[in-house]
mmCIF file of C-alpha atoms in Angstrom:
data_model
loop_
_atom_site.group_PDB
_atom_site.id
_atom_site.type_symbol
_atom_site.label_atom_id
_atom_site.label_comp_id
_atom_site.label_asym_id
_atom_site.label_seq_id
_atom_site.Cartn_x
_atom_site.Cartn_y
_atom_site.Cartn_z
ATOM 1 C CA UNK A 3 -28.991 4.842 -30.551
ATOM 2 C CA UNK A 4 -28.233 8.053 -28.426
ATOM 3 C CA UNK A 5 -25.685 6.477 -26.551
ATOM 4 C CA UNK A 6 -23.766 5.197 -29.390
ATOM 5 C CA UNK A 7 -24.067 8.339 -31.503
ATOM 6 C CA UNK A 8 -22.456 10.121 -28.287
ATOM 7 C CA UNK A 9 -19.794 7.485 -27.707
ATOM 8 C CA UNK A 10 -18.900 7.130 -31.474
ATOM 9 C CA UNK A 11 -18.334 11.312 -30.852
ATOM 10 C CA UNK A 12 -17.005 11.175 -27.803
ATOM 11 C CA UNK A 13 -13.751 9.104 -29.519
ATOM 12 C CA UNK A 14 -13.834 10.651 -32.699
ATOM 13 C CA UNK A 15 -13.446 14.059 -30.597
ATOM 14 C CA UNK A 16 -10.438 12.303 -28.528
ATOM 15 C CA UNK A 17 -8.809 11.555 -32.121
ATOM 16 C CA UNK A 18 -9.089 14.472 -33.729
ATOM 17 C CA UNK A 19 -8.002 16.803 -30.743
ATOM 18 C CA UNK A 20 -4.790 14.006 -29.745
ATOM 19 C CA UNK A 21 -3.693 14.379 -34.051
ATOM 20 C CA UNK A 22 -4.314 18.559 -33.843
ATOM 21 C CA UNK A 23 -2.255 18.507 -30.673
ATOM 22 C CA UNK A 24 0.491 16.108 -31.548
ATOM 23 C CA UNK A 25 0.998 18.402 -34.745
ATOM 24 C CA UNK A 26 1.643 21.255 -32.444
ATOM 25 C CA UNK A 27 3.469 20.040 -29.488
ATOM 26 C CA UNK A 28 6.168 17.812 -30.986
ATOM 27 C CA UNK A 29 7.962 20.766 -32.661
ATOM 28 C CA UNK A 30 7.489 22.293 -29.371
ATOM 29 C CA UNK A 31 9.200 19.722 -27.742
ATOM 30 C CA UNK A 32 11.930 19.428 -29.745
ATOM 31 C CA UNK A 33 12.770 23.024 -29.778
ATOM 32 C CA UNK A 34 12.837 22.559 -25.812
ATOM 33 C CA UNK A 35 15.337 20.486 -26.124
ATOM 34 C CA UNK A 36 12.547 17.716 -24.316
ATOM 35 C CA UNK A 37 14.685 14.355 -25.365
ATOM 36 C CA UNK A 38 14.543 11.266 -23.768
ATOM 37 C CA UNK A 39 17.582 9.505 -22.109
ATOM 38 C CA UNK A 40 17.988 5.786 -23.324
ATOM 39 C CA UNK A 41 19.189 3.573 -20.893
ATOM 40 C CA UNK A 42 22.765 2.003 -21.821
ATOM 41 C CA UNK A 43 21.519 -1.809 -21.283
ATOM 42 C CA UNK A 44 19.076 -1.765 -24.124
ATOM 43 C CA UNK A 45 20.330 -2.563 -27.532
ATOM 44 C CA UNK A 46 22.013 -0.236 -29.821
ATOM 45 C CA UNK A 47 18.739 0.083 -31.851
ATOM 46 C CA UNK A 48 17.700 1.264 -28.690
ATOM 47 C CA UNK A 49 20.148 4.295 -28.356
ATOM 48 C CA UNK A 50 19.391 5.525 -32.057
ATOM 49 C CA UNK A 51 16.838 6.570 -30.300
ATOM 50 C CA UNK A 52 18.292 9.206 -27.956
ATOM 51 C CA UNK A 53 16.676 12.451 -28.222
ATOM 52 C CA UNK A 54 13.280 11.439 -29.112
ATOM 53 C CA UNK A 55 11.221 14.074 -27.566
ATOM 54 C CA UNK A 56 9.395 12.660 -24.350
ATOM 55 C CA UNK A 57 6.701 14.050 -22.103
ATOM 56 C CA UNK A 58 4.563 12.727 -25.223
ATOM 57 C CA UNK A 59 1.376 11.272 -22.728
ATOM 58 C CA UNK A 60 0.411 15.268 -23.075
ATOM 59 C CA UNK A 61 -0.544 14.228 -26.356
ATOM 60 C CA UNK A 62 -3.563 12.357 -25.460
ATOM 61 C CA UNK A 63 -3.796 13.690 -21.710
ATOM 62 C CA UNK A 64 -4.499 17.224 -22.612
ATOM 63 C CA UNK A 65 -7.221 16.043 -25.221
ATOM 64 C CA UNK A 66 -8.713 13.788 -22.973
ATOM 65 C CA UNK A 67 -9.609 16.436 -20.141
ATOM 66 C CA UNK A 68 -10.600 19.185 -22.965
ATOM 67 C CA UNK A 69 -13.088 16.775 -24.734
ATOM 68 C CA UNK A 70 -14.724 15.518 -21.198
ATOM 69 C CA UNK A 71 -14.610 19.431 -20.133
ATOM 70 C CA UNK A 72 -16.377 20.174 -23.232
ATOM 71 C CA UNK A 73 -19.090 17.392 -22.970
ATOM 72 C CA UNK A 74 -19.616 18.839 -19.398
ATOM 73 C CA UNK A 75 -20.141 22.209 -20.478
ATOM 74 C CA UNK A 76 -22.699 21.725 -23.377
ATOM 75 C CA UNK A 77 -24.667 19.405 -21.304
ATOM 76 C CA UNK A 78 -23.872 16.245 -22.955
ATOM 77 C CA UNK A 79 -22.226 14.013 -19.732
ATOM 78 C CA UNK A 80 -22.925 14.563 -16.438
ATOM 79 C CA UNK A 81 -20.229 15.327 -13.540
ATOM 80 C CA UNK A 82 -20.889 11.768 -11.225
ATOM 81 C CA UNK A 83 -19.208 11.205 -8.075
ATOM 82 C CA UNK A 84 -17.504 8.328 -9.619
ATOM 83 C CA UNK A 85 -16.430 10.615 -12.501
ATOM 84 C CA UNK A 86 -14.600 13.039 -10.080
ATOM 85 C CA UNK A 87 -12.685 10.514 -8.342
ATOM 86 C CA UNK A 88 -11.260 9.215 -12.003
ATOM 87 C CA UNK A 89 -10.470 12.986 -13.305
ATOM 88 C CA UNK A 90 -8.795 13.302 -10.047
ATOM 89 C CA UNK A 91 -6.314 9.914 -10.435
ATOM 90 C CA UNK A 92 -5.919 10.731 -13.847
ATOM 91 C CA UNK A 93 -4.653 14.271 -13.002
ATOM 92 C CA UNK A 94 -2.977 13.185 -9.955
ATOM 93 C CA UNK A 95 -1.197 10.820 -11.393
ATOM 94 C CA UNK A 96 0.002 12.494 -14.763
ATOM 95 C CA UNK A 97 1.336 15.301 -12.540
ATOM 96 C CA UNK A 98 3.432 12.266 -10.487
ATOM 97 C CA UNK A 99 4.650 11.636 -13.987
ATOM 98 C CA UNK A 100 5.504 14.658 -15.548
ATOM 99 C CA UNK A 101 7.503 16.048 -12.396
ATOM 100 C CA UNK A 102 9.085 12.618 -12.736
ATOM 101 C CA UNK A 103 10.058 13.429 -16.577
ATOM 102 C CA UNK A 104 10.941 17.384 -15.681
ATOM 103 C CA UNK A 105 13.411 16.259 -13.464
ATOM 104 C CA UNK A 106 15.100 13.840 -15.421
ATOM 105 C CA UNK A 107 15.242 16.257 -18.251
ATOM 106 C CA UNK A 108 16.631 19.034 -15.884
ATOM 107 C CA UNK A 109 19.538 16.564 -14.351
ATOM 108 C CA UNK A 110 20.039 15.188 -18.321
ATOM 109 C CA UNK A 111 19.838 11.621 -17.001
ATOM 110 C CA UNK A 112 17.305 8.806 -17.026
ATOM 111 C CA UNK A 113 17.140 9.883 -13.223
ATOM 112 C CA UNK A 114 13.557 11.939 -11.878
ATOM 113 C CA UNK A 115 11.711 11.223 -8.723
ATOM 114 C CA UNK A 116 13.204 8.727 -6.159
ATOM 115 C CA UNK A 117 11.101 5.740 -5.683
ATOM 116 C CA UNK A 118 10.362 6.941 -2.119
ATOM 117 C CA UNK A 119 9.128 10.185 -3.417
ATOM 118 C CA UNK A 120 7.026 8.109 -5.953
ATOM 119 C CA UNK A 121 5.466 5.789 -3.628
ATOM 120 C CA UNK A 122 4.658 8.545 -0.870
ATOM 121 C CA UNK A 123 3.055 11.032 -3.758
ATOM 122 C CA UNK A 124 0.835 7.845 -4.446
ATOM 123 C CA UNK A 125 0.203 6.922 -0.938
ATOM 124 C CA UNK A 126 -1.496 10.433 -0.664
ATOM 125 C CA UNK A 127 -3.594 10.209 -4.036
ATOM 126 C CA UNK A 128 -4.838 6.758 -3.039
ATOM 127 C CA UNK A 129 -5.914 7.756 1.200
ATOM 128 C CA UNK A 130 -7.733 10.611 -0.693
ATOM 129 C CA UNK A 131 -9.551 8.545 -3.495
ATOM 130 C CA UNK A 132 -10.317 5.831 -0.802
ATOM 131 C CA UNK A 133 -11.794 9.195 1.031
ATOM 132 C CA UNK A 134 -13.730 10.347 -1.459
ATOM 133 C CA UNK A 135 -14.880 6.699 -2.458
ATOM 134 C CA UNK A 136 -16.374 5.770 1.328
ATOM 135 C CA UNK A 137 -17.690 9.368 1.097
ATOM 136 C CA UNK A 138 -19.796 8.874 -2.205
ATOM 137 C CA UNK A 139 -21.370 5.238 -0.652
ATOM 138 C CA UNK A 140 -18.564 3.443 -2.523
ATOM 139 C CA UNK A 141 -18.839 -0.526 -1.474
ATOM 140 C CA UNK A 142 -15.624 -1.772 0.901
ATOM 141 C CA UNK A 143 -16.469 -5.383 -0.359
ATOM 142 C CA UNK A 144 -14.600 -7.337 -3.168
ATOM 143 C CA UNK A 145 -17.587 -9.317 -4.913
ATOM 144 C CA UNK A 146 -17.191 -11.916 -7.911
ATOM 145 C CA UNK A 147 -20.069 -13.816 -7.473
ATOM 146 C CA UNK A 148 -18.863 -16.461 -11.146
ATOM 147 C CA UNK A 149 -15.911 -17.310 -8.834
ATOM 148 C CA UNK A 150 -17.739 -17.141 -5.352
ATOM 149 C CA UNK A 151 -15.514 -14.459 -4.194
ATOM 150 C CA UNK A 152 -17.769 -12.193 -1.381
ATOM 151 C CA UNK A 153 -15.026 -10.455 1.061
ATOM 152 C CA UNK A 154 -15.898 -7.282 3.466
ATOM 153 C CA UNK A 155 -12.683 -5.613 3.283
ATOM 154 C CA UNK A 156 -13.403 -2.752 5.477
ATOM 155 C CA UNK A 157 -10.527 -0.405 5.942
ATOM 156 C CA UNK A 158 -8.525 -2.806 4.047
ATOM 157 C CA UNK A 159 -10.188 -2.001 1.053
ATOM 158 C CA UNK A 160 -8.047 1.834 1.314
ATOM 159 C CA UNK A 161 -5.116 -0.644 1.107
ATOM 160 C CA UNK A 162 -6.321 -2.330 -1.959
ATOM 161 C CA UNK A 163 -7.008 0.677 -3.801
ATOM 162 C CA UNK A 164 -3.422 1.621 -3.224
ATOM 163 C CA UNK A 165 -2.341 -1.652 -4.499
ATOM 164 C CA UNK A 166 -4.470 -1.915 -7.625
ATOM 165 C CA UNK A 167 -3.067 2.010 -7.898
ATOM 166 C CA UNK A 168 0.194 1.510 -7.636
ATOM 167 C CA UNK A 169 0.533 -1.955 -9.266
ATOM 168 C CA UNK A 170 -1.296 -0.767 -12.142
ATOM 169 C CA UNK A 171 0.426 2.498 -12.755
ATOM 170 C CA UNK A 172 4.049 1.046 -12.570
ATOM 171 C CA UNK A 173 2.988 -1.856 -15.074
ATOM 172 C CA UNK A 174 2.428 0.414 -17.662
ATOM 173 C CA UNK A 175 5.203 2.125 -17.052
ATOM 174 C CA UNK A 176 7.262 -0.846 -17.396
ATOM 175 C CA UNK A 177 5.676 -1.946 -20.489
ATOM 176 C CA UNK A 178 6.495 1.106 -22.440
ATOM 177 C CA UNK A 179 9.799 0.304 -23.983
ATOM 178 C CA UNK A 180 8.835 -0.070 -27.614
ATOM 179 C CA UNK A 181 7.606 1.835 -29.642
ATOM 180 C CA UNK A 182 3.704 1.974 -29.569
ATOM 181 C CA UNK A 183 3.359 -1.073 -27.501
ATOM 182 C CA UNK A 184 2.155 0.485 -24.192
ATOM 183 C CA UNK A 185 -0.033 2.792 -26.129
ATOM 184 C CA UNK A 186 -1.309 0.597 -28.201
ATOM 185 C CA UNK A 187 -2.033 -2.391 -24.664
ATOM 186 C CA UNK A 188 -3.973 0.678 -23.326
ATOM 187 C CA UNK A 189 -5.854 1.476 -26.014
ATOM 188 C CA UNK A 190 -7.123 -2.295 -26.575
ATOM 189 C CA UNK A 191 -8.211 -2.218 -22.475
ATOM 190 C CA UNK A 192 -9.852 0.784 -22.536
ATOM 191 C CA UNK A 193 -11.932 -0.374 -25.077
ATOM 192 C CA UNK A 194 -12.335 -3.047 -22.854
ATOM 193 C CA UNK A 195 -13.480 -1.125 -20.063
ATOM 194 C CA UNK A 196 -15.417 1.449 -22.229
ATOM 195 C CA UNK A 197 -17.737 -1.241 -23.694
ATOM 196 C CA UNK A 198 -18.186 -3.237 -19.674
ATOM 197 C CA UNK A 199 -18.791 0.271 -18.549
ATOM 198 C CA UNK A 200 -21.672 0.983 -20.341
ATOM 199 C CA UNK A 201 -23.308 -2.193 -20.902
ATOM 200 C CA UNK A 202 -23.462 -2.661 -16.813
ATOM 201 C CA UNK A 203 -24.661 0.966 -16.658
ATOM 202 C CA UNK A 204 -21.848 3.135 -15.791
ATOM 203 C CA UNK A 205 -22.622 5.542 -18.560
ATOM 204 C CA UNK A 206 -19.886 7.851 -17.442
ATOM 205 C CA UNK A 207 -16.744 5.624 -16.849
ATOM 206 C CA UNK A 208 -17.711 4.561 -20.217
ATOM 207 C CA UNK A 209 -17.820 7.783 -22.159
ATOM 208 C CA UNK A 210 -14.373 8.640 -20.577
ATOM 209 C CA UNK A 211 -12.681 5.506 -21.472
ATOM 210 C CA UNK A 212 -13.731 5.900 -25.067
ATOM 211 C CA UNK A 213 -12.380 9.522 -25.205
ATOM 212 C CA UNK A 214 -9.250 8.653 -23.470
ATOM 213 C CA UNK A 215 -8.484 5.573 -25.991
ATOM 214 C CA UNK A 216 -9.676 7.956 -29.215
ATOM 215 C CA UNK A 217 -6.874 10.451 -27.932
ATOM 216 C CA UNK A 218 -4.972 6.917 -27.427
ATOM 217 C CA UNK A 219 -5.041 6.530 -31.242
ATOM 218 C CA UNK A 220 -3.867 9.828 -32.331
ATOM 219 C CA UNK A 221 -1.057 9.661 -29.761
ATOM 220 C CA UNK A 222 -0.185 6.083 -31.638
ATOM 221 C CA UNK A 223 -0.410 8.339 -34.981
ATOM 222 C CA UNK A 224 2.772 9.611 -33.635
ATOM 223 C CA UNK A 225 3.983 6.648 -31.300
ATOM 224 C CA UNK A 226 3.838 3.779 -33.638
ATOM 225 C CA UNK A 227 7.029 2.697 -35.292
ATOM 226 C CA UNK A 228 9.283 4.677 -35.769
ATOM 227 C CA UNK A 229 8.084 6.841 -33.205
ATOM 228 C CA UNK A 230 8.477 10.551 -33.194
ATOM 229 C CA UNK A 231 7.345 11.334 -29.395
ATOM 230 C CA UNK A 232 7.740 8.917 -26.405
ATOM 231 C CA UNK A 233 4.507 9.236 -23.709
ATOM 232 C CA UNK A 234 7.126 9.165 -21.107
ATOM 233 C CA UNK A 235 6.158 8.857 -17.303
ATOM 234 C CA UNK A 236 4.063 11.643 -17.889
ATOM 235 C CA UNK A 237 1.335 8.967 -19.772
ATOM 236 C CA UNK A 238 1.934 5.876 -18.489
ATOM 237 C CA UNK A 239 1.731 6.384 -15.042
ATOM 238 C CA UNK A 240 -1.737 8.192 -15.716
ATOM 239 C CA UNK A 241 -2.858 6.002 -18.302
ATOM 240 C CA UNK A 242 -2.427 2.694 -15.582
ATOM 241 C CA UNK A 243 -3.811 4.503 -12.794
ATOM 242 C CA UNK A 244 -6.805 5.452 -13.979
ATOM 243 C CA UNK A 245 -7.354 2.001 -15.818
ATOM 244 C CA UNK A 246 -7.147 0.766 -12.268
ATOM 245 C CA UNK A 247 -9.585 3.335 -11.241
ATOM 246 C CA UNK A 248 -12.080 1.984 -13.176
ATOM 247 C CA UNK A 249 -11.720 -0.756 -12.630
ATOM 248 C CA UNK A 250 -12.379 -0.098 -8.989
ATOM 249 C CA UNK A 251 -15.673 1.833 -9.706
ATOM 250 C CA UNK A 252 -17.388 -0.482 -11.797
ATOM 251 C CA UNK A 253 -15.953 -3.543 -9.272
ATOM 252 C CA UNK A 254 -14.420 -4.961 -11.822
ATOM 253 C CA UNK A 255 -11.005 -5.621 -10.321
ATOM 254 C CA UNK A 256 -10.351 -9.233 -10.825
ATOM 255 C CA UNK A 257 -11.769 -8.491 -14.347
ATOM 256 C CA UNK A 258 -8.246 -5.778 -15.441
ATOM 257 C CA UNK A 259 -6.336 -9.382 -14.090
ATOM 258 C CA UNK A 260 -7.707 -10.154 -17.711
ATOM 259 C CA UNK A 261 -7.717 -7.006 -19.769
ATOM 260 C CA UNK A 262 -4.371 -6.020 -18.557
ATOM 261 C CA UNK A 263 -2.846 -9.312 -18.542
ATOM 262 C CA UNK A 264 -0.075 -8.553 -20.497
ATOM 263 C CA UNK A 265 0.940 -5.687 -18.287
ATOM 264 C CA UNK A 266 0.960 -7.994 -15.605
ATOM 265 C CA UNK A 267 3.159 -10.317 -16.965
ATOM 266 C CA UNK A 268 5.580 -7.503 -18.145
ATOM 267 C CA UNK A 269 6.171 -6.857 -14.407
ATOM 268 C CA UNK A 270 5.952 -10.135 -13.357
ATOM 269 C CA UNK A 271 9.039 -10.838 -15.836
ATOM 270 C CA UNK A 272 10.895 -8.165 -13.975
ATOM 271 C CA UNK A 273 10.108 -9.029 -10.176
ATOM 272 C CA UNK A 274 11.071 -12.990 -11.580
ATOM 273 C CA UNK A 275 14.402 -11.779 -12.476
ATOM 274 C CA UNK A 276 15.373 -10.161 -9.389
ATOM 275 C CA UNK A 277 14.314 -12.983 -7.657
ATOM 276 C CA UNK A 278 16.248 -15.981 -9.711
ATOM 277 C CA UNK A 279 19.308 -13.675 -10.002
ATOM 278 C CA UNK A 280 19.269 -13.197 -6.125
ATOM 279 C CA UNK A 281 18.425 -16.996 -5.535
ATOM 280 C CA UNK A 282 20.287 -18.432 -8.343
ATOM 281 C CA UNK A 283 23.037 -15.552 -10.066
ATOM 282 C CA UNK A 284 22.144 -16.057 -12.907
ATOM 283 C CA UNK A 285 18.949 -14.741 -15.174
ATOM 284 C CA UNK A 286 15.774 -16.207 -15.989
ATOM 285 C CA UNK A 287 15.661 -14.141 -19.153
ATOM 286 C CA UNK A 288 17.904 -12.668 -21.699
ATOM 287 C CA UNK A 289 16.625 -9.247 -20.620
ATOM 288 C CA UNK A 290 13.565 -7.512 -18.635
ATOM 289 C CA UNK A 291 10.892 -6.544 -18.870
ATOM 290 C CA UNK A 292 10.089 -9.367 -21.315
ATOM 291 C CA UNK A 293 9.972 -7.223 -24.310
ATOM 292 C CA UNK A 294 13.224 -7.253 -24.742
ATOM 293 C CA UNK A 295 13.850 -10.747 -24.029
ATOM 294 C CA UNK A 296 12.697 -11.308 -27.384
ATOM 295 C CA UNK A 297 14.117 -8.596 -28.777
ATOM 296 C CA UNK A 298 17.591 -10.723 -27.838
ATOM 297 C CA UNK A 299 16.252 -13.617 -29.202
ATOM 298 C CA UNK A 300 16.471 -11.466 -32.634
ATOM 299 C CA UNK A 301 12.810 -10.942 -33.135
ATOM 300 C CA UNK A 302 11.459 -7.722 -35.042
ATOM 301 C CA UNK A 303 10.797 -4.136 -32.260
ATOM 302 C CA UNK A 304 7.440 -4.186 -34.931
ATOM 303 C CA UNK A 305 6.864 -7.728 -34.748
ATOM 304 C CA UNK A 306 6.810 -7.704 -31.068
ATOM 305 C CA UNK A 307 4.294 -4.668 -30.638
ATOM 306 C CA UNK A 308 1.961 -6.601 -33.624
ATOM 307 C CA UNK A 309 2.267 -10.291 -31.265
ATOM 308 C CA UNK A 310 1.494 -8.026 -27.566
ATOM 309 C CA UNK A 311 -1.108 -6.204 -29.316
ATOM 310 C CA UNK A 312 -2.681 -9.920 -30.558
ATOM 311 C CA UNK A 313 -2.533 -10.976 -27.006
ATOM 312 C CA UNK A 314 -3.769 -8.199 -25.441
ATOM 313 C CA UNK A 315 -6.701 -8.103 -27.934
ATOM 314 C CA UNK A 316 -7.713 -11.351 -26.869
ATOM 315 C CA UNK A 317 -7.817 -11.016 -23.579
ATOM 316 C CA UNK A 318 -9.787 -8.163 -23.908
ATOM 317 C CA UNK A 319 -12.057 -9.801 -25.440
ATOM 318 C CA UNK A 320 -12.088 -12.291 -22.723
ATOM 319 C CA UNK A 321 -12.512 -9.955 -20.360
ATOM 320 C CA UNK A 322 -15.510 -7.895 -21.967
ATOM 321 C CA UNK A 323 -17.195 -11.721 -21.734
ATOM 322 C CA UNK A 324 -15.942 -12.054 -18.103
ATOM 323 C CA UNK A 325 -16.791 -8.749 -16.700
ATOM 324 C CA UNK A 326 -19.994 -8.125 -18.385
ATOM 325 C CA UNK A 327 -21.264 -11.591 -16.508
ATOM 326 C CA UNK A 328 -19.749 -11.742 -13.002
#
């Protein structure tokens, strides 16, 4: 009954702090002249959109790290290895993404980091999680006993992490093109993962996950349709990363195949098009990532957040089954 109490308050905290915040820094934003740059290939419902203040993932990032700082403080969740290492991605990697969103709003074009730059400030994040991992006793073997999957990685396993890192970060990234759909994905996992993390005992992945997708809600308070404040690269990146994180630390990684399914296919949509327009010139689909494929087929920007956020709530739900009994 403890537990619950705490979790129940540990999002409730996220919300309320994410809604305060929001409230605050939006005028802020827009006063700095903070607008995001809509690429010219989306639709023209798209471009309406020009000038919607971005750098928006401060909205539940900020909340997130002041409610988990609090908790800390006042005694009421303990500072784990394992809880280190994901403060440390999520950090990392919202600072990749808001010097990503600086610069493009400095140039005044959708244009920030180079993908080199990107990848290398990654590269660097995931040798020194893999370091601190090995360091805290972390396991360098990939183990899904339900699918007979037992693999000593080794070294390799530094190699995964920057996969599942990377990979996980970008997808995110990709998905957010409509309003409140990648907030909205990451919410649903993070539930996901909240509710896996503390029924296998990882008390304090849990508690995190359930702050992070309370300030998740009060972001979408703002994000939903029509949205007043984009999260930007800012969120997204840190928002996939540390999903993947977790994953990791609870060695649950085939299980975020699941929960984040429909971030995966989001970039598989986009790596299929390069390929079939390289192989075949021509496209596979009206438009990538695959959101806006059916936004050309004429469907509804709402309608298409409501049908992702079905699907991803399913396989959530799939997952919580999957990765509560591997």
């Amino acid at each position: 009954m403890y537990l619950l109490t705490k979790s129940i308050l540990a999002a409730m905290l996220g919300f309320i702090s994410a809604v305060v915040l929001g409230f605050i820094l939006i005028p802020i934003l827009k006063k700095m002249h903070a607008g995001q740059r809509i690429s010219s290939y989306v639709s023209n419902r798209h471009q309406a959109k020009e000038g919607t203040p971005t750098l928006g993932g401060l909205i539940f990032i900020l909340p997130t790290l002041l409610v988990v700082f609090g908790l800390l403080v006042t005694g009421k969740m303990e500072l784990t290895e394992d809880l280190k290492i994901v403060l440390f991605v999520f950090i990392s990697y919202a600072f990749i993404g808001f010097l990503d969103d600086f610069l493009s709003l400095k140039r005044g074009k959708n244009e920030g980091l180079t993908t080199f730059q990107k990848l290398f400030m990654q590269l660097i994040v995931a040798l020194i999680v893999f370091y601190l991992y090995i360091q805290n006793g972390g396991q360098t073997r990939l183990v899904v006993s339900t699918l007979g999957i037992n693999i000593e990685m080794k070294w390799l396993y530094g190699i995964f992490i920057l996969f599942i890192l990377v990979g996980s970060s970008n997808a995110v990234n990709l998905t957010d093109g409509l309003d409140g759909l990648a907030g909205g994905l990451s919410a649903i996992s993070f539930i996901a993962f909240s509710l896996i993390s503390l029924m296998v005992g990882y008390t304090d992945m849990g508690i995190f996950a359930l702050i992070l997708t309370g300030a998740l809600v009060g972001f979408l308070f703002y994000n939903a349709y029509p949205a007043k404040v984009f999260m930007g690269d800012t969120g997204s990146l840190a928002l996939g990363a540390v999903m993947g994180i977790i994953a990791i630390l609870t060695h649950r990684e085939v299980t975020l195949l699941i929960v984040a399914f429909v971030f995966v296919i989001e970039t598989l949509s986009v790596i299929l098009q390069v390929i079939w327009v390289k192989c075949f010139n021509k496209k596979l689909f009206l438009m990538t990532p695959i959101h806006h494929h059916f936004e050309k087929l004429g469907m509804n920007e709402v309608d298409i957040v409501r049908m992702f956020w079905l699907v991803g709530l399913i396989l959530a739900m799939a997952g919580i089954i999957f990765g509560v009994w591997i």
